[in-house]
Structure formats: structure tokens, C-alpha cells
Amino acid sequence: MSNLITLKYDSEGGYIQYITKIIFKFALEMDFKYYPLDSHSFKFRIRGFSYNEKMLNLMWEKPPIFGDHDNPNFDVQLESFSESKATFQDEKFDELSFKLIFRRKISYHVVQTFIPSLLLIVITWLCFFMPQRLVEVRVGICMTIVLPLTAMQDRQSSPKSAYVKALDIWMVGTIFFVFLILFKLAVLIWLKNRKMEYEKETKSCPFSIQLRSAGRSSNAENGFYPTNTFEISATRKLELVVDCISILERRAFPCFLILFSTFLAIYWGWVVVCSGFLNWPRQNVTLNPNL
């Protein structure tokens, strides 16, 4: 409470008005599940405990006006106000209440987190368009991308909480898609090594594999049963590996693009809809007719 006190005499009613400026500081509990698209609403109550309604009357003299505020983190609005009676120890007390709503400003997180991480994912797409012989270069690009993504996650000054926030899901999701590209490159390297081995084997004679039938036959001769013989040449293996490499190179990027687009649609749909971020009322139109 400040020291600004005014005593005003009402000549018509014979009352003395006591006017003072009061500043309240509240400790509020917030839910950061949808951070940084989180919105909060708080209802504040003002009432007396020593003077009942016969001795102390609390009322809004006129509709409250939400003054100017300078909060760099939140948009703040006065949503509602009311007058009521509160019962305490069999006595009634006047009570004033008002409700404030807060919506976090996301411009900082869009510029510092979402757009940079999205651009880093787009940079990894260059790996799909490089020649097959530059597999090591592709791996180097992906590993380089992982470093800024990890550093970006560590430097986020997000509120401390024991549960997972929406921003955590976004950062883990971006790192996961980089991991998918690394996994694809690892499979590609393995196939290229098999290809080199089979190319060497094509210079030698083909080999065969004999498979013994598990069923019994009445035509057994000398204790042996008929078998089937399949000739699998190194040339055929080489063709299979080349086909796998070709399919992996042609299908990997469309599949990755579909998965990433699905992730974006599900993530932003969930965050925006469930957080109610867009359900922001007009600027105090019903509360302050002067606005």
C-alpha cells in the first residue's frame, strides 16, 4: 500500500471518503504444458474479514478500466468483474472480484527457436540431392546440424517444470528427423559395402546352396532324401543390392517429406487448438465503453 491517501468530504450525505492507492502483488500458479503458446486466466477476490457488510461496503463505483501495462512476455486483458457476498463465520462480507487473462507473446520463440530449427531441418534435405558417392559428406552435414539443435535446446530459458512442455516436444521432434536421415545414410553405407563385396565375387565362380527337404519321402535311397538345389550367383546378389540402393535413394525423400509434414500438422494443430491460443477476446469492449 502506498502513502497516497485522500480524505474527501461529501457535503450532501455528510460522509468522508477515504481514498488510497493500493498495489497488490500476487503469486500465481501457471500451467506450462503448452509453452510457449500458453494462456492463463486468474480470478482475484477482494474482501474484508474484520468488518462485515453492515460496517464495510465494497462496490465498483463504475466499470473498471484496465490501465496501460508494459509486459514484454504477455498480453493481458481484463475479462470480467463482479460484486458478491461472502459468508465467513456466520457473517456476510462484501466481495469484489475481477478476472485477468494472460497470453504469452510468441514472437521471440518464433524468431529464436521455431524458424531456425525448421531451416536446419530443410538444410538436411540437401543430403537427398547429393551424389551417392558423397555419403560421408552427407553424414558430416547431419552431424553438424545436430550440434546447433542440441545447443538451441540447452539455451532455451523455458520455465522449470517436472512435465514435458510443447517446446520440448518440438525440439525432440526436430532432432528425431535428423536421426532418421542419419539412419538412412547408415543403411546406404552398409549397402554400398555389400555392393563392393559382391562386385569382387562376380569375378569368381557362382556358388550353390543345397536345402534338404523336411518332409519324409518313400523314395529314400541309402538313408538320404531328395533335396532341391538353388543356384544363387554373386551377380544376382549384386543386382538385389543395386535395386535396394536405387529404391532407398528414390523413395527416402518423399517418405521423409510426408512424415515431417504430418508431424507439423499434428503438432501445430494440437498446440493451437488445445491451448486456446487463438481464443483471445476483443480488447475490453464490454468492460470499458471508452475503448
GROMACS .gro file of C-alpha atoms in nm:
model
  291
    1MET     CA    1   0.000   0.000   0.000
    2SER     CA    2   0.135   0.339  -0.094
    3ASN     CA    3   0.129   0.656   0.117
    4LEU     CA    4  -0.107   0.835  -0.122
    5ILE     CA    5  -0.416   0.895   0.095
    6THR     CA    6  -0.700   1.139   0.023
    7LEU     CA    7  -0.988   1.237   0.251
    8LYS     CA    8  -1.287   1.381   0.068
    9TYR     CA    9  -1.589   1.524   0.244
   10ASP     CA   10  -1.931   1.462   0.088
   11SER     CA   11  -2.144   1.764   0.177
   12GLU     CA   12  -2.466   1.606   0.054
   13GLY     CA   13  -2.455   1.290   0.261
   14GLY     CA   14  -2.224   1.401   0.536
   15TYR     CA   15  -1.973   1.124   0.462
   16ILE     CA   16  -1.597   1.137   0.450
   17GLN     CA   17  -1.449   0.941   0.164
   18TYR     CA   18  -1.121   0.766   0.229
   19ILE     CA   19  -0.928   0.729  -0.096
   20THR     CA   20  -0.598   0.549  -0.122
   21LYS     CA   21  -0.392   0.376  -0.388
   22ILE     CA   22  -0.327   0.008  -0.328
   23ILE     CA   23  -0.075  -0.205  -0.517
   24PHE     CA   24  -0.112  -0.584  -0.494
   25LYS     CA   25   0.149  -0.844  -0.573
   26PHE     CA   26   0.019  -1.196  -0.631
   27ALA     CA   27   0.194  -1.532  -0.655
   28LEU     CA   28   0.016  -1.720  -0.934
   29GLU     CA   29   0.031  -2.085  -1.032
   30MET     CA   30   0.079  -2.137  -1.406
   31ASP     CA   31   0.045  -2.439  -1.632
   32PHE     CA   32   0.325  -2.456  -1.890
   33LYS     CA   33   0.205  -2.766  -2.075
   34TYR     CA   34   0.158  -2.572  -2.400
   35TYR     CA   35   0.455  -2.338  -2.354
   36PRO     CA   36   0.531  -2.111  -2.545
   37LEU     CA   37   0.169  -2.091  -2.668
   38ASP     CA   38   0.032  -2.096  -2.316
   39SER     CA   39  -0.258  -1.886  -2.192
   40HIS     CA   40  -0.358  -1.830  -1.831
   41SER     CA   41  -0.661  -1.690  -1.651
   42PHE     CA   42  -0.672  -1.580  -1.289
   43LYS     CA   43  -0.961  -1.462  -1.076
   44PHE     CA   44  -0.885  -1.219  -0.795
   45ARG     CA   45  -1.111  -1.157  -0.496
   46ILE     CA   46  -1.104  -0.857  -0.260
   47ARG     CA   47  -1.300  -0.874   0.064
   48GLY     CA   48  -1.276  -0.782   0.430
   49PHE     CA   49  -1.259  -1.020   0.726
   50SER     CA   50  -1.287  -0.783   1.021
   51TYR     CA   51  -1.580  -0.569   0.905
   52ASN     CA   52  -1.899  -0.728   0.779
   53GLU     CA   53  -2.138  -0.584   0.523
   54LYS     CA   54  -2.301  -0.359   0.781
   55MET     CA   55  -1.975  -0.183   0.856
   56LEU     CA   56  -1.789  -0.205   0.523
   57ASN     CA   57  -1.942  -0.180   0.178
   58LEU     CA   58  -1.735  -0.273  -0.125
   59MET     CA   59  -1.864  -0.189  -0.471
   60TRP     CA   60  -1.744  -0.086  -0.814
   61GLU     CA   61  -1.814   0.284  -0.844
   62LYS     CA   62  -1.803   0.247  -1.222
   63PRO     CA   63  -1.690  -0.022  -1.464
   64PRO     CA   64  -1.321  -0.096  -1.402
   65ILE     CA   65  -1.075   0.032  -1.655
   66PHE     CA   66  -0.769  -0.177  -1.725
   67GLY     CA   67  -0.482   0.069  -1.736
   68ASP     CA   68  -0.180   0.065  -1.959
   69HIS     CA   69   0.065  -0.215  -1.896
   70ASP     CA   70   0.410  -0.282  -2.025
   71ASN     CA   71   0.473  -0.655  -2.010
   72PRO     CA   72   0.724  -0.788  -2.264
   73ASN     CA   73   0.616  -1.151  -2.214
   74PHE     CA   74   0.236  -1.145  -2.202
   75ASP     CA   75  -0.070  -0.983  -2.350
   76VAL     CA   76  -0.304  -0.901  -2.060
   77GLN     CA   77  -0.675  -0.826  -2.061
   78LEU     CA   78  -0.949  -0.773  -1.805
   79GLU     CA   79  -1.209  -1.037  -1.886
   80SER     CA   80  -1.479  -0.981  -1.622
   81PHE     CA   81  -1.562  -0.825  -1.286
   82SER     CA   82  -1.840  -0.877  -1.032
   83GLU     CA   83  -1.978  -0.792  -0.688
   84SER     CA   84  -2.090  -1.063  -0.446
   85LYS     CA   85  -2.136  -1.163  -0.083
   86ALA     CA   86  -1.905  -1.399   0.103
   87THR     CA   87  -2.004  -1.582   0.421
   88PHE     CA   88  -1.740  -1.628   0.687
   89GLN     CA   89  -1.814  -1.744   1.044
   90ASP     CA   90  -2.187  -1.682   1.001
   91GLU     CA   91  -2.130  -1.327   0.883
   92LYS     CA   92  -2.158  -1.180   0.538
   93PHE     CA   93  -1.888  -0.969   0.382
   94ASP     CA   94  -1.884  -0.770   0.064
   95GLU     CA   95  -1.657  -0.912  -0.205
   96LEU     CA   96  -1.523  -0.768  -0.527
   97SER     CA   97  -1.373  -0.992  -0.793
   98PHE     CA   98  -1.217  -0.950  -1.132
   99LYS     CA   99  -1.061  -1.189  -1.380
  100LEU     CA  100  -0.745  -1.130  -1.582
  101ILE     CA  101  -0.631  -1.338  -1.877
  102PHE     CA  102  -0.272  -1.367  -1.996
  103ARG     CA  103  -0.146  -1.484  -2.334
  104ARG     CA  104   0.225  -1.528  -2.398
  105LYS     CA  105   0.383  -1.334  -2.681
  106ILE     CA  106   0.544  -1.586  -2.916
  107SER     CA  107   0.740  -1.352  -3.144
  108TYR     CA  108   1.063  -1.424  -2.956
  109HIS     CA  109   1.022  -1.802  -2.977
  110VAL     CA  110   0.921  -1.788  -3.343
  111VAL     CA  111   1.235  -1.594  -3.436
  112GLN     CA  112   1.477  -1.764  -3.198
  113THR     CA  113   1.353  -2.124  -3.195
  114PHE     CA  114   1.090  -2.237  -3.445
  115ILE     CA  115   1.219  -2.074  -3.764
  116PRO     CA  116   1.591  -2.156  -3.706
  117SER     CA  117   1.519  -2.521  -3.620
  118LEU     CA  118   1.290  -2.551  -3.922
  119LEU     CA  119   1.558  -2.407  -4.150
  120LEU     CA  120   1.814  -2.651  -4.009
  121ILE     CA  121   1.585  -2.940  -4.098
  122VAL     CA  122   1.549  -2.801  -4.451
  123ILE     CA  123   1.929  -2.788  -4.480
  124THR     CA  124   1.946  -3.162  -4.408
  125TRP     CA  125   1.726  -3.219  -4.712
  126LEU     CA  126   2.027  -3.128  -4.926
  127CYS     CA  127   2.163  -3.471  -4.840
  128PHE     CA  128   1.895  -3.631  -5.054
  129PHE     CA  129   2.011  -3.449  -5.366
  130MET     CA  130   2.385  -3.512  -5.336
  131PRO     CA  131   2.553  -3.784  -5.544
  132GLN     CA  132   2.570  -4.132  -5.394
  133ARG     CA  133   2.948  -4.123  -5.375
  134LEU     CA  134   2.934  -3.834  -5.125
  135VAL     CA  135   2.783  -4.036  -4.841
  136GLU     CA  136   3.048  -3.920  -4.594
  137VAL     CA  137   2.972  -3.558  -4.677
  138ARG     CA  138   2.604  -3.623  -4.610
  139VAL     CA  139   2.682  -3.771  -4.270
  140GLY     CA  140   2.901  -3.471  -4.188
  141ILE     CA  141   2.619  -3.229  -4.271
  142CYS     CA  142   2.371  -3.415  -4.050
  143MET     CA  143   2.614  -3.436  -3.759
  144THR     CA  144   2.681  -3.064  -3.792
  145ILE     CA  145   2.307  -2.992  -3.781
  146VAL     CA  146   2.264  -3.195  -3.461
  147LEU     CA  147   2.507  -2.967  -3.273
  148PRO     CA  148   2.314  -2.637  -3.312
  149LEU     CA  149   1.985  -2.815  -3.245
  150THR     CA  150   2.121  -2.954  -2.920
  151ALA     CA  151   2.271  -2.619  -2.823
  152MET     CA  152   1.942  -2.447  -2.906
  153GLN     CA  153   1.756  -2.683  -2.674
  154ASP     CA  154   2.003  -2.624  -2.390
  155ARG     CA  155   1.996  -2.246  -2.412
  156GLN     CA  156   1.618  -2.217  -2.401
  157SER     CA  157   1.519  -2.019  -2.093
  158SER     CA  158   1.195  -2.210  -2.055
  159PRO     CA  159   1.021  -2.231  -1.718
  160LYS     CA  160   1.129  -2.515  -1.496
  161SER     CA  161   0.869  -2.789  -1.468
  162ALA     CA  162   0.851  -3.160  -1.391
  163TYR     CA  163   0.643  -3.236  -1.703
  164VAL     CA  164   0.705  -3.216  -2.076
  165LYS     CA  165   0.624  -2.887  -2.247
  166ALA     CA  166   0.520  -2.827  -2.607
  167LEU     CA  167   0.858  -2.667  -2.682
  168ASP     CA  168   1.037  -2.982  -2.561
  169ILE     CA  169   0.832  -3.195  -2.799
  170TRP     CA  170   0.924  -2.965  -3.089
  171MET     CA  171   1.297  -2.979  -3.018
  172VAL     CA  172   1.300  -3.357  -2.969
  173GLY     CA  173   1.096  -3.396  -3.288
  174THR     CA  174   1.345  -3.198  -3.498
  175ILE     CA  175   1.638  -3.397  -3.360
  176PHE     CA  176   1.447  -3.720  -3.432
  177PHE     CA  177   1.409  -3.631  -3.800
  178VAL     CA  178   1.782  -3.562  -3.827
  179PHE     CA  179   1.837  -3.904  -3.670
  180LEU     CA  180   1.614  -4.060  -3.940
  181ILE     CA  181   1.836  -3.913  -4.210
  182LEU     CA  182   2.146  -4.045  -4.033
  183PHE     CA  183   1.985  -4.388  -4.011
  184LYS     CA  184   1.910  -4.378  -4.383
  185LEU     CA  185   2.272  -4.287  -4.457
  186ALA     CA  186   2.397  -4.567  -4.232
  187VAL     CA  187   2.186  -4.818  -4.426
  188LEU     CA  188   2.314  -4.671  -4.752
  189ILE     CA  189   2.677  -4.710  -4.642
  190TRP     CA  190   2.611  -5.072  -4.543
  191LEU     CA  191   2.455  -5.145  -4.882
  192LYS     CA  192   2.747  -4.982  -5.063
  193ASN     CA  193   2.992  -5.203  -4.872
  194ARG     CA  194   2.790  -5.513  -4.969
  195LYS     CA  195   2.791  -5.389  -5.327
  196MET     CA  196   3.170  -5.367  -5.331
  197GLU     CA  197   3.200  -5.719  -5.191
  198TYR     CA  198   2.961  -5.865  -5.447
  199GLU     CA  199   3.141  -5.685  -5.729
  200LYS     CA  200   3.456  -5.871  -5.625
  201GLU     CA  201   3.269  -6.201  -5.610
  202THR     CA  202   3.139  -6.157  -5.964
  203LYS     CA  203   3.492  -6.231  -6.082
  204SER     CA  204   3.481  -6.575  -5.917
  205CYS     CA  205   3.257  -6.875  -5.990
  206PRO     CA  206   2.900  -6.876  -5.869
  207PHE     CA  207   2.822  -7.095  -5.572
  208SER     CA  208   2.519  -7.304  -5.481
  209ILE     CA  209   2.318  -7.372  -5.166
  210GLN     CA  210   2.155  -7.710  -5.103
  211LEU     CA  211   1.835  -7.718  -4.898
  212ARG     CA  212   1.723  -8.057  -4.761
  213SER     CA  213   1.350  -8.119  -4.758
  214ALA     CA  214   1.200  -8.151  -4.411
  215GLY     CA  215   0.925  -8.390  -4.525
  216ARG     CA  216   0.972  -8.766  -4.549
  217SER     CA  217   0.962  -8.947  -4.882
  218SER     CA  218   0.904  -9.310  -4.965
  219ASN     CA  219   1.176  -9.288  -5.229
  220ALA     CA  220   1.459  -9.267  -4.982
  221GLU     CA  221   1.779  -9.420  -5.110
  222ASN     CA  222   2.065  -9.520  -4.879
  223GLY     CA  223   1.913  -9.318  -4.591
  224PHE     CA  224   1.905  -8.991  -4.784
  225TYR     CA  225   1.605  -8.796  -4.902
  226PRO     CA  226   1.574  -8.592  -5.220
  227THR     CA  227   1.697  -8.231  -5.198
  228ASN     CA  228   1.640  -7.914  -5.401
  229THR     CA  229   1.937  -7.717  -5.528
  230PHE     CA  230   1.920  -7.338  -5.593
  231GLU     CA  231   2.193  -7.151  -5.773
  232ILE     CA  232   2.236  -6.800  -5.620
  233SER     CA  233   2.515  -6.621  -5.800
  234ALA     CA  234   2.704  -6.316  -5.680
  235THR     CA  235   2.568  -6.134  -5.984
  236ARG     CA  236   2.215  -6.184  -5.860
  237LYS     CA  237   2.310  -6.054  -5.515
  238LEU     CA  238   2.471  -5.752  -5.672
  239GLU     CA  239   2.153  -5.679  -5.865
  240LEU     CA  240   1.947  -5.702  -5.544
  241VAL     CA  241   2.178  -5.460  -5.362
  242VAL     CA  242   2.175  -5.215  -5.652
  243ASP     CA  243   1.794  -5.227  -5.658
  244CYS     CA  244   1.780  -5.161  -5.282
  245ILE     CA  245   2.013  -4.862  -5.317
  246SER     CA  246   1.806  -4.725  -5.604
  247ILE     CA  247   1.479  -4.763  -5.411
  248LEU     CA  248   1.631  -4.606  -5.100
  249GLU     CA  249   1.756  -4.306  -5.294
  250ARG     CA  250   1.428  -4.253  -5.480
  251ARG     CA  251   1.178  -4.319  -5.201
  252ALA     CA  252   1.356  -4.180  -4.894
  253PHE     CA  253   1.294  -3.810  -4.957
  254PRO     CA  254   0.919  -3.837  -5.039
  255CYS     CA  255   0.865  -4.055  -4.731
  256PHE     CA  256   1.063  -3.815  -4.514
  257LEU     CA  257   0.870  -3.516  -4.652
  258ILE     CA  258   0.535  -3.684  -4.579
  259LEU     CA  259   0.640  -3.776  -4.224
  260PHE     CA  260   0.770  -3.427  -4.148
  261SER     CA  261   0.459  -3.260  -4.293
  262THR     CA  262   0.241  -3.491  -4.083
  263PHE     CA  263   0.442  -3.402  -3.773
  264LEU     CA  264   0.399  -3.028  -3.841
  265ALA     CA  265   0.023  -3.062  -3.895
  266ILE     CA  266  -0.032  -3.273  -3.582
  267TYR     CA  267   0.197  -3.065  -3.361
  268TRP     CA  268   0.064  -2.720  -3.452
  269GLY     CA  269  -0.295  -2.840  -3.462
  270TRP     CA  270  -0.260  -2.987  -3.114
  271VAL     CA  271  -0.082  -2.685  -2.964
  272VAL     CA  272  -0.302  -2.414  -3.118
  273VAL     CA  273  -0.636  -2.588  -3.061
  274CYS     CA  274  -0.576  -2.739  -2.717
  275SER     CA  275  -0.406  -2.432  -2.574
  276GLY     CA  276  -0.686  -2.200  -2.689
  277PHE     CA  277  -0.422  -1.956  -2.809
  278LEU     CA  278  -0.650  -1.806  -3.075
  279ASN     CA  279  -0.947  -1.770  -2.840
  280TRP     CA  280  -0.849  -1.419  -2.747
  281PRO     CA  281  -1.139  -1.177  -2.683
  282ARG     CA  282  -1.165  -0.830  -2.826
  283GLN     CA  283  -0.995  -0.552  -2.635
  284ASN     CA  284  -1.213  -0.494  -2.326
  285VAL     CA  285  -1.509  -0.379  -2.536
  286THR     CA  286  -1.779  -0.481  -2.289
  287LEU     CA  287  -1.587  -0.372  -1.979
  288ASN     CA  288  -1.476  -0.027  -2.080
  289PRO     CA  289  -1.713   0.163  -2.312
  290ASN     CA  290  -1.446   0.430  -2.369
  291LEU     CA  291  -1.226   0.186  -2.563
   0.00000   0.00000   0.00000
